Amino acid sequence: MPELPEVEVTRRLIAPSLEGSLIDEVEIRRERTARRNSGSAEVVDRLTGRTVERLGRKGKFIAADLDSGELLVIHLGMSGRLQLADRIEEEAPHTNAVLRISGGGEVRFVDPRTFGFIGVFEEIPSLLGPDALDALPDSGGFQALLGRSRRAIKTVLLDQAVVAGLGNIYADEVLWRARVAPHRPSADLDSDAAERIRSAIRPVLEEGISQGGTSLGDLAYLLPDGRAGENLGRLAAYGREGLPCPRCGTPVIRSMIGQRSAHHCPACQL
DNA sequence: ACCTCCCTGGCC
DNA sequence: GGCCAGGGAGGT
């Protein structure tokens, strides 16, 4: 499921086609895809004829500056992906929106579970903390963030208003690398544990990016050119229930934290 | 700060 | 045929 690494890989791969390009036609095939605006007509209206200036990202949101001064915002939800294609190529099922670019190419928004959206806004329509990759606070600032909450540390890492970009896979991986158990209350962590978490975030995300993101088996996240990301084999904890911890060999266990699955090593994550 | 909901394909 | 996956918003 698209988290920061998958969104960043997607952004990098579609940027050459979109930056500086004119969006000359927009089709929203599924009304739900435009739900964050008043509807598809508004999105089509505010997007058609606009030029994309810079294609950025904050957390899991792709945000493109338009020549109108507005922002094109794309969120992949849990099953969304962007696909670069020629107009003659056959469309994948669940192609919920298409942005046609002057010159003949198009960006397709494929999203089977429809948790993603495309919209045009003044600002990103969500409260986001600092980006986990680009703007992680220093040690003191990070400790202060964690000290403010008594929720489980995993829940805090998933809270986009605290740090933007981590989802269920990479939160588990960060905590595994930091040797911290996911259910521990955030505010109970000592400064050493907080710093291990902080310093695990960047390498875990960068590893994911360098592998092209994590494609799972089912409704796979795929790169814009159709390839699968190869980070799955690098995961130490997520999805590895019953398999040996790569660090100590103890079987990884799966539990539920805040209605979400969590995977960790009961022996070396404390 | 917690719980429920949205939605669909894949799997048991 | 029913359950599960899960990002984020809304309600309590």
XYZ file of N, CA, C and O in Angstrom, chain A residues 31-222:
768
model
N -17.067 9.245 -9.604
C -17.357 10.464 -8.854
C -16.634 10.497 -7.505
O -16.155 11.538 -7.063
N -16.531 9.345 -6.871
C -15.883 9.274 -5.572
C -14.440 9.781 -5.597
O -13.926 10.295 -4.598
N -13.779 9.621 -6.741
C -12.387 10.061 -6.875
C -12.260 11.580 -6.683
O -11.217 12.071 -6.284
N -13.338 12.313 -6.946
C -13.327 13.779 -6.815
C -14.031 14.245 -5.543
O -14.371 15.415 -5.397
N -14.252 13.340 -4.582
C -15.108 13.653 -3.433
C -14.583 14.751 -2.542
O -15.344 15.345 -1.771
N -13.274 15.051 -2.584
C -12.745 16.081 -1.694
C -13.008 17.483 -2.218
O -12.805 18.459 -1.513
N -13.409 17.577 -3.500
C -13.957 18.830 -4.006
C -15.474 18.657 -4.084
O -16.019 17.676 -3.590
N -16.160 19.613 -4.723
C -17.618 19.505 -4.784
C -18.062 18.419 -5.757
O -19.221 18.026 -5.759
N -17.166 17.939 -6.589
C -17.514 16.887 -7.534
C -16.584 16.916 -8.728
O -15.695 17.775 -8.825
N -16.791 15.976 -9.652
C -15.863 15.848 -10.775
C -15.858 17.085 -11.669
O -14.820 17.463 -12.213
N -17.021 17.736 -11.795
C -17.082 18.917 -12.671
C -16.127 20.003 -12.186
O -15.444 20.652 -12.989
N -16.069 20.175 -10.875
C -15.172 21.185 -10.330
C -13.709 20.823 -10.585
O -12.905 21.676 -10.971
N -13.360 19.580 -10.398
C -11.975 19.158 -10.611
C -11.598 19.330 -12.090
O -10.537 19.877 -12.415
N -12.478 18.883 -12.966
C -12.211 19.024 -14.404
C -12.042 20.496 -14.759
O -11.106 20.888 -15.461
N -12.921 21.306 -14.227
C -12.917 22.734 -14.536
C -11.640 23.427 -14.066
O -11.067 24.243 -14.777
N -11.213 23.113 -12.862
C -10.053 23.811 -12.295
C -8.726 23.244 -12.794
O -7.670 23.804 -12.501
N -8.785 22.111 -13.507
C -7.562 21.450 -13.972
C -7.318 21.601 -15.475
O -6.172 21.722 -15.926
N -8.403 21.618 -16.223
C -8.251 21.636 -17.679
C -7.610 22.947 -18.150
O -8.018 24.028 -17.726
N -6.593 22.817 -18.985
C -5.918 23.998 -19.524
C -4.826 24.550 -18.625
O -4.186 25.550 -18.958
N -4.628 23.936 -17.498
C -3.578 24.382 -16.566
C -2.242 23.723 -16.918
O -2.190 22.622 -17.466
N -1.179 24.442 -16.597
C 0.168 23.901 -16.744
C 0.696 23.517 -15.369
O 0.507 24.247 -14.395
N 1.347 22.356 -15.300
C 1.945 21.901 -14.050
C 3.340 22.504 -13.926
O 4.166 22.349 -14.823
N 3.582 23.183 -12.842
C 4.904 23.770 -12.653
C 5.823 22.791 -11.930
O 6.643 22.135 -12.537
N 5.655 22.651 -10.640
C 6.526 21.729 -9.902
C 5.692 20.621 -9.281
O 4.604 20.872 -8.766
N 6.225 19.421 -9.362
C 5.527 18.282 -8.786
C 6.199 17.917 -7.469
O 7.301 17.387 -7.452
N 5.523 18.220 -6.360
C 6.109 17.983 -5.042
C 5.390 16.885 -4.297
O 4.534 16.176 -4.841
N 5.756 16.745 -3.035
C 5.155 15.719 -2.188
C 5.252 16.177 -0.747
O 6.254 16.773 -0.331
N 4.216 15.936 0.028
C 4.344 16.072 1.474
C 3.663 14.878 2.109
O 2.479 14.618 1.862
N 4.408 14.138 2.925
C 3.870 12.897 3.452
C 3.447 12.014 2.290
O 4.207 11.809 1.344
N 2.212 11.524 2.350
C 1.726 10.645 1.289
C 0.950 11.396 0.211
O 0.323 10.767 -0.646
N 0.960 12.725 0.281
C 0.224 13.523 -0.698
C 1.154 14.000 -1.799
O 2.198 14.599 -1.522
N 0.780 13.778 -3.048
C 1.470 14.397 -4.172
C 0.765 15.725 -4.417
O -0.463 15.778 -4.475
N 1.549 16.789 -4.509
C 0.962 18.126 -4.675
C 1.695 18.865 -5.782
O 2.898 19.091 -5.684
N 0.981 19.210 -6.836
C 1.577 19.877 -7.986
C 1.141 21.332 -8.039
O -0.053 21.630 -7.985
N 2.120 22.232 -8.154
C 1.799 23.644 -8.340
C 1.292 23.866 -9.757
O 1.929 23.456 -10.719
N 0.139 24.524 -9.858
C -0.423 24.839 -11.171
C -0.172 26.304 -11.499
O 0.037 27.125 -10.598
N -0.227 26.640 -12.784
C -0.004 28.027 -13.191
C -1.136 28.947 -12.722
O -0.999 30.158 -12.738
N -2.224 28.368 -12.260
C -3.325 29.163 -11.704
C -3.047 29.579 -10.268
O -3.807 30.349 -9.677
N -1.967 29.036 -9.697
C -1.683 29.298 -8.300
C -2.301 28.271 -7.364
O -2.051 28.293 -6.163
N -3.111 27.383 -7.932
C -3.736 26.355 -7.098
C -2.857 25.110 -7.055
O -1.823 25.033 -7.717
N -3.295 24.148 -6.257
C -2.566 22.896 -6.095
C -3.395 21.730 -6.632
O -4.546 21.547 -6.225
N -2.777 20.939 -7.501
C -3.348 19.641 -7.864
C -2.854 18.643 -6.831
O -1.649 18.482 -6.658
N -3.780 18.033 -6.110
C -3.392 17.108 -5.047
C -3.874 15.697 -5.392
O -5.037 15.500 -5.768
N -2.970 14.760 -5.309
C -3.295 13.364 -5.584
C -2.907 12.537 -4.367
O -1.777 12.613 -3.897
N -3.869 11.781 -3.850
C -3.571 10.841 -2.772
C -3.890 9.439 -3.273
O -4.963 9.203 -3.817
N -2.953 8.508 -3.080
C -3.115 7.162 -3.634
C -3.932 6.250 -2.721
O -4.243 5.119 -3.119
N -4.275 6.740 -1.535
C -5.063 5.897 -0.633
C -4.310 4.625 -0.336
O -3.109 4.646 -0.081
N -4.999 3.497 -0.330
C -4.275 2.255 -0.046
C -4.049 1.417 -1.281
O -3.185 0.552 -1.289
N -4.794 1.642 -2.329
C -4.650 0.773 -3.508
C -4.424 1.559 -4.792
O -4.470 0.993 -5.874
N -4.178 2.854 -4.666
C -4.052 3.672 -5.865
C -2.658 3.636 -6.456
O -1.679 3.423 -5.749
N -2.578 3.833 -7.740
C -1.283 4.030 -8.386
C -1.462 4.931 -9.596
O -2.558 5.044 -10.158
N -0.389 5.577 -9.995
C -0.396 6.379 -11.208
C 0.345 5.600 -12.275
O 1.345 4.941 -12.003
N -0.179 5.690 -13.476
C 0.385 4.941 -14.579
C 0.631 5.911 -15.730
O -0.237 6.716 -16.054
N 1.806 5.844 -16.302
C 2.112 6.650 -17.483
C 1.827 5.800 -18.709
O 2.265 4.655 -18.765
N 1.119 6.368 -19.656
C 0.743 5.558 -20.820
C 0.583 6.422 -22.063
O 0.387 7.628 -21.974
N 0.671 5.775 -23.217
C 0.242 6.400 -24.464
C -1.271 6.256 -24.535
O -1.829 5.332 -23.951
N -1.893 7.149 -25.263
C -3.359 7.117 -25.292
C -3.921 5.851 -25.917
O -5.073 5.501 -25.673
N -3.119 5.171 -26.733
C -3.650 3.980 -27.416
C -3.562 2.716 -26.564
O -4.224 1.729 -26.851
N -2.767 2.748 -25.489
C -2.644 1.549 -24.658
C -3.947 1.248 -23.944
O -4.647 2.153 -23.503
N -4.233 -0.031 -23.832
C -5.466 -0.439 -23.171
C -5.414 -0.056 -21.692
O -4.378 -0.144 -21.046
N -6.547 0.356 -21.173
C -6.587 0.787 -19.781
C -6.698 -0.387 -18.821
O -7.383 -1.363 -19.099
N -6.054 -0.245 -17.681
C -6.204 -1.232 -16.616
C -7.593 -1.079 -16.007
O -8.192 0.003 -16.055
N -8.143 -2.157 -15.430
C -9.398 -2.029 -14.682
C -9.230 -0.994 -13.563
O -8.124 -0.819 -13.056
N -10.319 -0.328 -13.212
C -10.312 0.658 -12.128
C -9.498 1.897 -12.461
O -8.920 2.521 -11.571
N -9.421 2.220 -13.720
C -8.822 3.500 -14.098
C -9.882 4.563 -13.821
O -10.798 4.761 -14.594
N -9.755 5.219 -12.673
C -10.810 6.107 -12.193
C -10.672 7.539 -12.665
O -11.598 8.337 -12.540
N -9.494 7.887 -13.174
C -9.296 9.230 -13.717
C -8.148 9.201 -14.715
O -7.249 8.359 -14.625
N -8.216 10.115 -15.677
C -7.162 10.229 -16.690
C -6.841 11.703 -16.899
O -7.753 12.520 -17.089
N -5.568 12.047 -16.846
C -5.108 13.395 -17.173
C -4.346 13.309 -18.484
O -3.272 12.695 -18.544
N -4.884 13.932 -19.535
C -4.188 13.891 -20.829
C -3.257 15.093 -20.932
O -3.643 16.237 -20.656
N -2.031 14.820 -21.337
C -0.986 15.817 -21.386
C -0.762 16.216 -22.836
O -0.780 15.357 -23.725
N -0.535 17.516 -23.064
C -0.238 17.940 -24.425
C 1.002 17.186 -24.898
O 1.982 17.063 -24.172
N 0.944 16.634 -26.109
C 2.059 15.851 -26.615
C 1.709 14.383 -26.766
O 2.453 13.632 -27.393
N 0.594 13.958 -26.204
C 0.115 12.610 -26.500
C 0.124 11.637 -25.345
O -0.497 10.581 -25.422
N 0.827 11.949 -24.257
C 0.856 11.018 -23.139
C -0.295 11.255 -22.189
O -1.034 12.242 -22.303
N -0.470 10.353 -21.244
C -1.461 10.574 -20.207
C -1.047 9.907 -18.899
O -0.285 8.955 -18.874
N -1.549 10.493 -17.825
C -1.334 9.938 -16.489
C -2.662 9.344 -16.052
O -3.680 10.027 -16.030
N -2.647 8.069 -15.736
C -3.879 7.379 -15.336
C -3.846 7.095 -13.848
O -2.832 6.649 -13.312
N -4.991 7.333 -13.216
C -5.140 7.076 -11.787
C -5.937 5.792 -11.638
O -7.134 5.760 -11.950
N -5.257 4.735 -11.214
C -5.872 3.417 -11.081
C -6.029 3.130 -9.590
O -5.047 3.154 -8.846
N -7.263 2.887 -9.154
C -7.485 2.789 -7.706
C -8.667 1.880 -7.378
O -9.788 2.349 -7.160
N -8.403 0.554 -7.303
C -9.506 -0.403 -7.098
C -10.339 -0.121 -5.847
O -11.559 -0.236 -5.881
N -9.714 0.200 -4.736
C -10.490 0.343 -3.491
C -10.958 1.768 -3.233
O -11.573 2.045 -2.192
N -10.646 2.635 -4.116
C -11.185 4.006 -4.144
C -10.955 4.792 -2.859
O -11.722 5.695 -2.545
N -9.913 4.481 -2.122
C -9.584 5.298 -0.954
C -8.790 6.524 -1.356
O -8.623 7.459 -0.567
N -8.257 6.515 -2.561
C -7.496 7.660 -3.042
C -8.404 8.742 -3.594
O -9.621 8.572 -3.681
N -7.837 9.882 -3.936
C -8.620 10.961 -4.556
C -7.718 11.865 -5.371
O -6.494 11.864 -5.209
N -8.356 12.623 -6.241
C -7.680 13.687 -6.980
C -8.492 14.952 -6.749
O -9.724 14.931 -6.822
N -7.808 16.059 -6.453
C -8.545 17.299 -6.233
C -7.694 18.517 -6.513
O -6.480 18.418 -6.693
N -8.350 19.664 -6.541
C -7.666 20.944 -6.709
C -8.027 21.835 -5.520
O -9.208 22.007 -5.205
N -6.992 22.341 -4.854
C -7.192 23.071 -3.597
C -6.222 24.244 -3.511
O -5.273 24.350 -4.284
N -6.469 25.069 -2.525
C -5.511 26.130 -2.206
C -4.316 25.536 -1.449
O -3.178 25.960 -1.627
N -4.632 24.589 -0.575
C -3.608 23.944 0.247
C -3.927 22.451 0.323
O -5.047 22.049 0.052
N -2.966 21.668 0.752
C -3.224 20.245 0.988
C -4.334 20.131 2.038
O -4.239 20.728 3.108
N -5.415 19.406 1.715
C -6.605 19.399 2.578
C -6.498 18.427 3.744
O -7.365 17.595 3.954
N -5.424 18.543 4.488
C -5.224 17.645 5.617
C -4.180 18.263 6.535
O -3.267 18.945 6.075
N -4.335 17.998 7.823
C -3.360 18.509 8.788
C -2.165 17.567 8.822
O -2.292 16.418 9.226
N -1.009 18.049 8.417
C 0.174 17.200 8.336
C 1.298 17.734 9.198
O 1.582 18.932 9.199
N 1.956 16.828 9.903
C 3.170 17.165 10.621
C 4.327 17.241 9.637
O 4.131 17.171 8.423
N 5.541 17.382 10.151
C 6.710 17.469 9.277
C 6.878 16.193 8.452
O 6.581 15.096 8.927
N 7.343 16.359 7.237
C 7.564 15.221 6.358
C 8.630 14.295 6.948
O 9.704 14.740 7.355
N 8.335 12.991 6.956
C 9.234 12.029 7.608
C 10.586 11.939 6.922
O 11.575 11.580 7.546
N 10.640 12.271 5.652
C 11.911 12.179 4.933
C 12.620 13.527 4.857
O 13.826 13.615 5.072
N 11.888 14.570 4.549
C 12.514 15.860 4.234
C 12.624 16.813 5.418
O 13.356 17.794 5.346
N 11.853 16.582 6.464
C 11.770 17.617 7.504
C 11.676 17.029 8.905
O 11.063 17.610 9.796
N 12.295 15.895 9.085
C 12.244 15.264 10.402
C 12.877 16.189 11.447
O 13.959 16.712 11.243
N 12.205 16.395 12.579
C 12.743 17.288 13.608
C 14.062 16.756 14.172
O 14.367 15.560 14.024
N 14.814 17.620 14.820
C 16.053 17.166 15.466
C 15.699 16.315 16.690
O 14.526 16.159 17.042
N 16.723 15.786 17.357
C 16.488 14.858 18.466
C 15.559 15.427 19.516
O 14.614 14.772 19.959
N 15.837 16.669 19.920
C 15.024 17.291 20.961
C 13.580 17.469 20.520
O 12.643 17.197 21.276
N 13.402 17.932 19.291
C 12.054 18.155 18.763
C 11.283 16.854 18.634
O 10.085 16.792 18.934
N 11.990 15.818 18.208
C 11.336 14.519 18.035
C 10.915 13.943 19.384
O 9.793 13.459 19.547
N 11.793 14.038 20.354
C 11.447 13.584 21.708
C 10.234 14.317 22.250
O 9.375 13.727 22.905
N 10.186 15.603 21.981
C 9.050 16.399 22.455
C 7.755 15.904 21.821
O 6.720 15.808 22.482
N 7.808 15.573 20.524
C 6.616 15.051 19.842
C 6.141 13.755 20.505
O 4.949 13.576 20.763
N 7.081 12.860 20.771
C 6.702 11.560 21.353
C 6.238 11.705 22.802
O 5.366 10.962 23.258
N 6.816 12.667 23.504
C 6.485 12.841 24.910
C 5.080 13.345 25.147
O 4.545 13.251 26.254
N 4.463 13.871 24.092
C 3.146 14.480 24.223
C 1.990 13.489 24.262
O 0.853 13.885 24.505
N 2.242 12.228 23.941
C 1.133 11.297 23.796
C 1.348 10.021 24.596
O 2.462 9.500 24.669
N 0.256 9.517 25.128
C 0.333 8.238 25.817
C -0.183 7.097 24.940
O -0.321 5.953 25.401
N -0.504 7.393 23.691
C -0.910 6.318 22.784
C 0.294 5.414 22.504
O 1.449 5.804 22.723
N 0.010 4.228 21.954
C 1.086 3.311 21.562
C 1.995 4.009 20.552
O 1.513 4.754 19.687
N 3.293 3.749 20.667
C 4.244 4.415 19.775
C 3.910 4.161 18.301
O 4.031 5.048 17.453
N 3.416 2.969 18.007
C 3.060 2.688 16.609
C 1.932 3.595 16.135
O 1.954 4.115 15.015
N 0.937 3.795 16.987
C -0.179 4.679 16.648
C 0.322 6.103 16.402
O -0.135 6.788 15.489
N 1.263 6.533 17.234
C 1.811 7.886 17.074
C 2.559 8.019 15.752
O 2.421 9.024 15.047
N 3.328 6.987 15.393
C 4.070 7.051 14.127
C 3.131 7.060 12.919
O 3.474 7.585 11.860
N 1.947 6.464 13.086
C 0.984 6.436 11.980
C 0.168 7.726 11.890
O -0.520 7.950 10.901
N 0.234 8.543 12.934
C -0.558 9.779 12.967
C 0.109 10.832 12.075
O 1.159 11.372 12.406
N -0.533 11.134 10.969
C 0.069 12.026 9.962
C 0.222 13.456 10.477
O 0.999 14.232 9.929
N -0.515 13.791 11.534
C -0.383 15.126 12.117
C 0.872 15.227 12.983
O 1.324 16.324 13.310
N 1.437 14.094 13.347
C 2.684 14.083 14.124
C 3.875 14.061 13.181
O 4.728 14.950 13.215
N 3.947 13.035 12.361
C 4.969 12.916 11.319
C 4.245 12.426 10.068
O 3.451 11.490 10.146
N 4.517 13.029 8.930
C 3.775 12.706 7.715
C 4.554 11.754 6.819
O 5.684 12.058 6.427
N 3.946 10.618 6.514
C 4.529 9.738 5.520
C 4.577 8.267 5.863
O 4.620 7.422 4.979
N 4.606 7.938 7.164
C 4.680 6.527 7.543
C 3.303 5.887 7.504
O 2.336 6.459 7.979
N 3.237 4.676 6.952
C 2.026 3.872 6.993
C 2.324 2.574 7.726
O 3.346 2.461 8.414
N 1.451 1.617 7.573
C 1.553 0.418 8.400
C 2.826 -0.397 8.167
O 3.383 -0.954 9.103
N 3.275 -0.470 6.925
C 4.485 -1.265 6.640
C 5.714 -0.607 7.254
O 6.451 -1.219 8.039
N 5.947 0.641 6.914
C 7.204 1.278 7.314
C 7.229 1.629 8.801
O 8.305 1.674 9.394
N 6.064 1.834 9.410
C 6.049 2.042 10.866
C 6.559 0.785 11.570
O 7.367 0.862 12.493
N 6.095 -0.397 11.110
C 6.593 -1.646 11.698
C 8.097 -1.794 11.466
O 8.833 -2.248 12.346
N 8.552 -1.428 10.285
C 9.978 -1.573 9.960
C 10.847 -0.614 10.779
O 11.932 -0.971 11.234
N 10.361 0.595 10.969
C 11.097 1.577 11.772
C 11.244 1.076 13.208
O 12.327 1.121 13.791
N 10.141 0.557 13.766
C 10.195 0.093 15.152
C 11.062 -1.157 15.286
O 11.745 -1.339 16.297
N 11.065 -1.988 14.265
C 11.949 -3.163 14.311
C 13.410 -2.693 14.322
O 14.201 -3.126 15.156
N 13.736 -1.795 13.428
C 15.112 -1.303 13.348
C 15.542 -0.611 14.639
O 16.691 -0.707 15.065
N 14.581 0.091 15.268
C 14.882 0.825 16.503
C 14.835 -0.083 17.736
O 15.174 0.366 18.836
N 14.420 -1.318 17.569
C 14.305 -2.307 18.660
C 13.328 -1.846 19.742
O 13.537 -2.044 20.932
N 12.236 -1.228 19.300
C 11.199 -0.766 20.230
C 9.899 -1.513 19.936
O 9.487 -1.618 18.777
N 9.255 -2.038 20.965
C 7.989 -2.751 20.793
C 6.878 -1.752 20.452
O 6.797 -0.679 21.051
N 6.008 -2.110 19.499
C 5.039 -1.150 18.955
C 3.962 -0.692 19.925
O 3.393 0.388 19.755
N 3.679 -1.502 20.953
C 2.580 -1.157 21.857
C 3.014 -0.258 23.011
O 2.178 0.183 23.795
N 4.304 0.038 23.128
C 4.743 0.859 24.261
C 4.181 2.271 24.179
O 4.177 2.885 23.108
N 3.710 2.798 25.310
C 3.215 4.184 25.284
C 4.332 5.137 24.855
O 5.450 5.064 25.365
N 3.992 5.994 23.925
C 4.974 6.903 23.346
C 5.711 7.717 24.409
O 6.941 7.835 24.393
N 4.944 8.244 25.365
C 5.545 9.135 26.361
C 6.450 8.396 27.344
O 7.221 9.034 28.065
N 6.362 7.051 27.376
C 7.214 6.282 28.287
C 8.606 6.006 27.724
O 9.463 5.490 28.441
N 8.809 6.309 26.465
C 10.102 5.978 25.849
C 11.181 6.920 26.368
O 10.976 8.133 26.465
N 12.346 6.345 26.699
C 13.439 7.216 27.139
C 14.080 7.874 25.915
O 13.765 7.539 24.768
N 14.977 8.812 26.188
C 15.531 9.598 25.080
C 16.343 8.719 24.133
O 16.400 8.963 22.930
N 16.913 7.661 24.654
C 17.686 6.753 23.814
C 16.783 6.027 22.810
O 17.093 5.931 21.623
N 15.652 5.522 23.298
C 14.719 4.825 22.411
C 14.129 5.791 21.386
O 13.990 5.457 20.206
N 13.794 6.992 21.841
C 13.239 7.991 20.913
C 14.248 8.305 19.813
O 13.893 8.420 18.638
N 15.485 8.402 20.181
C 16.514 8.711 19.191
C 16.754 7.539 18.237
O 17.006 7.730 17.047
N 16.647 6.316 18.757
C 16.784 5.156 17.859
C 15.648 5.151 16.827
O 15.868 4.833 15.654
N 14.450 5.517 17.271
C 13.322 5.589 16.331
C 13.573 6.684 15.305
O 13.462 6.474 14.091
N 13.941 7.857 15.793
C 14.177 8.978 14.879
C 15.228 8.616 13.837
O 15.064 8.859 12.647
N 16.297 8.008 14.288
C 17.385 7.739 13.346
C 17.102 6.520 12.462
O 17.818 6.273 11.508
N 16.044 5.757 12.780
C 15.676 4.624 11.914
C 14.799 5.062 10.750
O 14.736 4.382 9.723
N 14.105 6.173 10.920
C 13.098 6.567 9.926
C 13.709 6.794 8.543
O 13.256 6.229 7.540
N 14.758 7.584 8.508
C 15.330 7.930 7.208
C 15.893 6.711 6.453
O 15.546 6.490 5.285
N 16.737 5.878 7.099
C 17.256 4.729 6.364
C 16.173 3.756 5.913
O 16.270 3.190 4.815
N 15.147 3.556 6.731
C 14.068 2.644 6.324
C 13.344 3.185 5.091
O 13.076 2.453 4.134
N 13.061 4.485 5.091
C 12.361 5.076 3.949
C 13.255 5.105 2.707
O 12.810 4.818 1.596
N 14.517 5.427 2.910
C 15.425 5.491 1.757
C 15.660 4.119 1.151
O 15.776 3.993 -0.078
N 15.707 3.114 2.005
C 15.826 1.754 1.478
C 14.604 1.405 0.627
O 14.736 0.859 -0.469
N 13.431 1.762 1.144
C 12.207 1.509 0.379
C 12.228 2.217 -0.971
O 11.881 1.637 -2.003
N 12.655 3.454 -0.963
C 12.713 4.224 -2.206
C 13.710 3.595 -3.178
O 13.426 3.426 -4.371
N 14.877 3.223 -2.664
C 15.909 2.691 -3.555
C 15.491 1.354 -4.174
O 15.963 0.992 -5.243
N 14.572 0.662 -3.499
C 14.070 -0.607 -4.038
C 12.849 -0.410 -4.938
O 12.276 -1.379 -5.421
N 12.427 0.818 -5.113
C 11.251 1.074 -5.947
C 9.949 0.883 -5.198
O 8.892 0.764 -5.813
N 10.021 0.852 -3.864
C 8.808 0.708 -3.069
C 8.474 -0.756 -2.811
O 9.136 -1.661 -3.315
N 7.438 -0.959 -1.997
C 7.019 -2.303 -1.599
C 5.766 -2.706 -2.369
O 4.698 -2.158 -2.146
N 5.897 -3.656 -3.270
C 4.729 -4.217 -3.948
C 4.345 -5.500 -3.240
O 5.168 -6.405 -3.108
N 3.108 -5.589 -2.789
C 2.626 -6.807 -2.136
C 1.995 -7.696 -3.201
O 1.922 -7.348 -4.378
N 1.544 -8.845 -2.784
C 1.033 -9.808 -3.747
C -0.265 -9.430 -4.441
O -0.376 -9.535 -5.660
N -1.236 -8.941 -3.687
C -2.611 -8.858 -4.202
C -2.902 -7.677 -5.125
O -2.619 -7.704 -6.321
N -3.499 -6.640 -4.606
C -3.786 -5.457 -5.418
C -2.522 -4.621 -5.415
O -2.449 -3.575 -4.799
N -1.529 -5.135 -6.129
C -0.188 -4.628 -5.961
C -0.052 -3.166 -6.351
O -0.563 -2.720 -7.370
N 0.675 -2.470 -5.483
C 1.227 -1.191 -5.888
C 2.229 -1.472 -7.004
O 3.025 -2.403 -6.926
N 2.192 -0.692 -8.053
C 3.141 -0.826 -9.157
C 3.699 0.541 -9.505
O 3.072 1.570 -9.266
